[in-house]
Short mmCIF file of C-alpha atoms in Angstrom, two decimals:
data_model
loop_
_atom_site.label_atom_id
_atom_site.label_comp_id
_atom_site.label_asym_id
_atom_site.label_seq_id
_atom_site.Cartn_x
_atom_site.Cartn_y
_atom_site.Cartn_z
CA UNK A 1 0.00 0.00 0.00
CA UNK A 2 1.31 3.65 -1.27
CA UNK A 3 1.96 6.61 1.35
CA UNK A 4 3.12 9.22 -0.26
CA UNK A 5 4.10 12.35 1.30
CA UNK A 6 4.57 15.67 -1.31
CA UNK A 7 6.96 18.30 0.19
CA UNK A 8 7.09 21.62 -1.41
CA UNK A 9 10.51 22.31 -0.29
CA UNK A 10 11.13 26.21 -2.15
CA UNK A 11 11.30 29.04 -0.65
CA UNK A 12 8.09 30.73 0.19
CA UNK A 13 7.83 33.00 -3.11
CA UNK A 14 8.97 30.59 -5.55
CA UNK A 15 5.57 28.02 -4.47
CA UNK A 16 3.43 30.12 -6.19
CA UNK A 17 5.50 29.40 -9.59
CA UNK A 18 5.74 25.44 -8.18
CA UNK A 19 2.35 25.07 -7.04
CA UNK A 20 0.27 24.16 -10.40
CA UNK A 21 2.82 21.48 -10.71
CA UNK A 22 2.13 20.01 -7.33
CA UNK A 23 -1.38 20.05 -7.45
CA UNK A 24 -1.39 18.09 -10.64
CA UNK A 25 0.94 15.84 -9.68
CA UNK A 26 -1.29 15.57 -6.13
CA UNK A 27 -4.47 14.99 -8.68
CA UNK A 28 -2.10 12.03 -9.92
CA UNK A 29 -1.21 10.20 -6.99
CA UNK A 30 -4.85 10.29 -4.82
CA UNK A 31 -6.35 8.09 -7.42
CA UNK A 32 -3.74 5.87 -6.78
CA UNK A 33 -2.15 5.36 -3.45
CA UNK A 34 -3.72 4.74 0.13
CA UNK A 35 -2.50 7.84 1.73
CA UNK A 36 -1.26 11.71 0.26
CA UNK A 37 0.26 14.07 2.18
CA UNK A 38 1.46 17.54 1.32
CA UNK A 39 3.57 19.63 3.25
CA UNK A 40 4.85 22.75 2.74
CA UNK A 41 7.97 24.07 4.49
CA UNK A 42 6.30 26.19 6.70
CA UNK A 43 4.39 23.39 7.99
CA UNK A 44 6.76 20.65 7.96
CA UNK A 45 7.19 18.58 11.21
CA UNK A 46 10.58 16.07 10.39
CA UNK A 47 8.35 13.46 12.23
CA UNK A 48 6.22 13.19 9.31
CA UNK A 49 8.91 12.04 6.86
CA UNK A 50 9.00 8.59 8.92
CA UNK A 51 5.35 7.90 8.61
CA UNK A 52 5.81 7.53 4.65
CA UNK A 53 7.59 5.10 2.42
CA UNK A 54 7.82 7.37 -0.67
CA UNK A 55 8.69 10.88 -0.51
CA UNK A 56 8.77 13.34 -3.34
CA UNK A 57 10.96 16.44 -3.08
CA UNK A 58 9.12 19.34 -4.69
CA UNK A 59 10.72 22.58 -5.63
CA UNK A 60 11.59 25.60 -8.04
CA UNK A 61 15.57 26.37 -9.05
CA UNK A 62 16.99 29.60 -9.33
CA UNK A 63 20.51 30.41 -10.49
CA UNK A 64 21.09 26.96 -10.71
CA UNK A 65 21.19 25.53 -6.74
CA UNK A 66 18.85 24.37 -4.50
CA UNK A 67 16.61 26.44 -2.11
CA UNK A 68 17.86 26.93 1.05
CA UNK A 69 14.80 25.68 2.96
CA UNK A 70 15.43 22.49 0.87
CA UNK A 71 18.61 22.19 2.33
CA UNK A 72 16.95 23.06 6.28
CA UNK A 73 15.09 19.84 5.61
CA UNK A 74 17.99 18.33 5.19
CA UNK A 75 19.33 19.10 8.00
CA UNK A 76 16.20 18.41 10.21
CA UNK A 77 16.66 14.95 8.88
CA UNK A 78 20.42 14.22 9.37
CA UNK A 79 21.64 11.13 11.27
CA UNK A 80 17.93 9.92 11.79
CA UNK A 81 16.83 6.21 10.59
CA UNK A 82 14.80 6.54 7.53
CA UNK A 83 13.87 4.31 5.10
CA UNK A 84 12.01 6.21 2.18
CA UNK A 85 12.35 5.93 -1.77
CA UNK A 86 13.08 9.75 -2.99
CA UNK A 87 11.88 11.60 -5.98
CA UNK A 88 12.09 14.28 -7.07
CA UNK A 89 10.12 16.69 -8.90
CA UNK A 90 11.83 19.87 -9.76
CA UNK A 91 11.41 23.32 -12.09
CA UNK A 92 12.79 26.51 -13.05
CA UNK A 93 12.24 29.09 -15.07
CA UNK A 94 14.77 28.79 -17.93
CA UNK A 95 14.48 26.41 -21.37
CA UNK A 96 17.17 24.15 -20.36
CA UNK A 97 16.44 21.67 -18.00
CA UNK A 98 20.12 20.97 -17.69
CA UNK A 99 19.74 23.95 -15.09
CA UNK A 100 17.65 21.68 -12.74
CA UNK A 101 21.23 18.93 -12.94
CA UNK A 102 23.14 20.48 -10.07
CA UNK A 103 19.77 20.39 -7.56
CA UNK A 104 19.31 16.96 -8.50
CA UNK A 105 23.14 15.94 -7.71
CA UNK A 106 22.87 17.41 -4.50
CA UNK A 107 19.30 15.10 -3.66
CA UNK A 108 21.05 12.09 -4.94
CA UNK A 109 24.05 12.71 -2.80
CA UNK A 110 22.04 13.74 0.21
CA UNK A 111 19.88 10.17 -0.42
CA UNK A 112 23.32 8.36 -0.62
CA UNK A 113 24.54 9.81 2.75
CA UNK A 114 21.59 9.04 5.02
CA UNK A 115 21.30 5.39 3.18
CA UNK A 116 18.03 6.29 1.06
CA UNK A 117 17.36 5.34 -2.30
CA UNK A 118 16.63 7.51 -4.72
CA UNK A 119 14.45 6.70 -7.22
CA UNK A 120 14.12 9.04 -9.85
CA UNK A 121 13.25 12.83 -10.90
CA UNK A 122 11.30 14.97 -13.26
CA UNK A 123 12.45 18.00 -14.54
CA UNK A 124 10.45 20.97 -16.03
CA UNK A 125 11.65 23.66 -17.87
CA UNK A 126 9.97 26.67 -18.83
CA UNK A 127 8.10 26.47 -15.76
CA UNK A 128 6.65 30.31 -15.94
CA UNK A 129 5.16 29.92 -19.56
CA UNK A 130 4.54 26.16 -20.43
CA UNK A 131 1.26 25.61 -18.67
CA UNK A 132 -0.20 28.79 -20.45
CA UNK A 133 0.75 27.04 -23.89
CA UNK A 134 -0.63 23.96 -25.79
CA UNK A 135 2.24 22.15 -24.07
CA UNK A 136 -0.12 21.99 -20.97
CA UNK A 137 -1.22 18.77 -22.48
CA UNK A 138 2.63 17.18 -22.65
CA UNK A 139 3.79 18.23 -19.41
CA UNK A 140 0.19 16.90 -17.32
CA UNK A 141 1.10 13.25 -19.44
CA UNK A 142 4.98 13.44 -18.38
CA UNK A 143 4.01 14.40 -14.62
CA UNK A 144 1.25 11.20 -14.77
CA UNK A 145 3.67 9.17 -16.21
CA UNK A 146 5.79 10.41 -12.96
CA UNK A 147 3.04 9.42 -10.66
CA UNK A 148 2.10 5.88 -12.18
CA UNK A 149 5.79 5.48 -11.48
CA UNK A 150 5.96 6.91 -7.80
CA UNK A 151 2.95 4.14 -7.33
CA UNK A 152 4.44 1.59 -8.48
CA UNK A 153 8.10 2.43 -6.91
CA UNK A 154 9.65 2.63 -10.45
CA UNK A 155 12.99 4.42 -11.22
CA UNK A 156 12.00 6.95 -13.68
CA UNK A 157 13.61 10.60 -15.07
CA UNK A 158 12.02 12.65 -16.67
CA UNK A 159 12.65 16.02 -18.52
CA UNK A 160 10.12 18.36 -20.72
CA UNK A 161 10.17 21.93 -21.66
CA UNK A 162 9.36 24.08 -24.50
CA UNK A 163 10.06 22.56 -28.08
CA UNK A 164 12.46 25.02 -28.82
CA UNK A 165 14.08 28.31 -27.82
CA UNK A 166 12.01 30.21 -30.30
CA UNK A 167 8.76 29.25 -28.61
CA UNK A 168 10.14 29.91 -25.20
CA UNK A 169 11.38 33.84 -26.12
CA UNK A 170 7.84 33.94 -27.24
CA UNK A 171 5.65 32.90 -24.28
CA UNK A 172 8.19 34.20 -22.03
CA UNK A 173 8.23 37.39 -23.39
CA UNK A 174 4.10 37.45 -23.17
CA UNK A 175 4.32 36.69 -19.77
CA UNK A 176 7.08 38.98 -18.55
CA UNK A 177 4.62 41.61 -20.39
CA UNK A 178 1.50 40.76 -18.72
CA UNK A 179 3.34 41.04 -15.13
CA UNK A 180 4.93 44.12 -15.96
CA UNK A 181 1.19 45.29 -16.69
CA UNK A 182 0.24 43.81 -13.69
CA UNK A 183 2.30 45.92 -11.34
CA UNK A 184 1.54 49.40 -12.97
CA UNK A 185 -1.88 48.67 -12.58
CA UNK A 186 -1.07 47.87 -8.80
CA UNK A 187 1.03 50.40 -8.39
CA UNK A 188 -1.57 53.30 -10.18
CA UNK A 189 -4.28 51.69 -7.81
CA UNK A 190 -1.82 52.68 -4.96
CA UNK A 191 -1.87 56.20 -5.84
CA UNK A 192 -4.77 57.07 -6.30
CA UNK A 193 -6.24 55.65 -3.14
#
């Protein structure tokens, strides 16, 4: 029987950019497993992780590293007895997923060192623009794919962003240009109040 516990591990402004990809991949797993549990960092208890046998590690990279209150799990979790498969699901804002790599070393090292075994990853790219494309549809099959593997304790890795660079300037561009609008109209609402 499947107890999976989601952690979304990033910092506190970056869920809102990993969020729509935990929820989905939430929607995945409760048809499938006996118990789902998501924490956030803010609400994370270390006593929790032992209660599971799969934990996935959900997070957004910036500048290539991983988030600091990634790495304050971590630590909560030193030198304790655990005995969870690891995966990891894991975005960013840029086309290459390459950029997710160094994150990904560090989780499989950190699963090495405290004796866990990691079982596999999924890496999204374009992570601000992709879900507001026709891509939608490719990235919700990858992250189920993800899921029926998490269920059935398969090793899996998995990567998908934009199809190519020119469609990423494109959306990207949009979306930068909608937020920008965004925060005049904030900002003019400010004013005049």
């Amino acid at each position: 029987m499947s107890k999976v516990l989601l952690i979304s591990s990033g910092l506190k402004h970056s869920q809102d950019f990993s969020d729509i990809y935990v929820k989905k991949l939430a929607k995945y797993l409760e048809k499938k497993c006996d118990v789902l549990d998501i924490r956030h960092t803010d609400n994370f208890d270390e006593r929790t992780f032992f209660a599971y046998d799969k934990v996935v590690f959900c997070f957004f990279v910036a500048l290539n590293s991983m988030p600091s209150s990634t790495l304050e799990i971590f630590q909560k979790l030193e030198s304790q007895p655990k005995s969870a498969h690891i995966y990891t699901l894991v975005i960013c804002d840029e086309f290459e997923c390459e950029k997710c790599d160094t994150s990904l070393k560090i989780m499989q090292n950190w699963c090495k060192n405290e004796n866990l075994e990691y079982k596999g990853d999924i890496r999204i790219g374009s992570c601000l623009s992709i879900m507001k494309t026709n891509n939608r549809f490719i990235v919700c099959n990858q992250i189920k794919k993800f899921a029926h593997a998490i269920i059935k304790d398969q090793d899996i890795h998995l990567s998908i962003t934009l199809p190519n660079e020119k469609k990423f300037m494109k959306t990207a561009n949009k979306y930068w240009s909608k937020e920008i609008k965004k925060k005049h109209k904030e900002k003019r609402k400010l004013r005049n109040s």
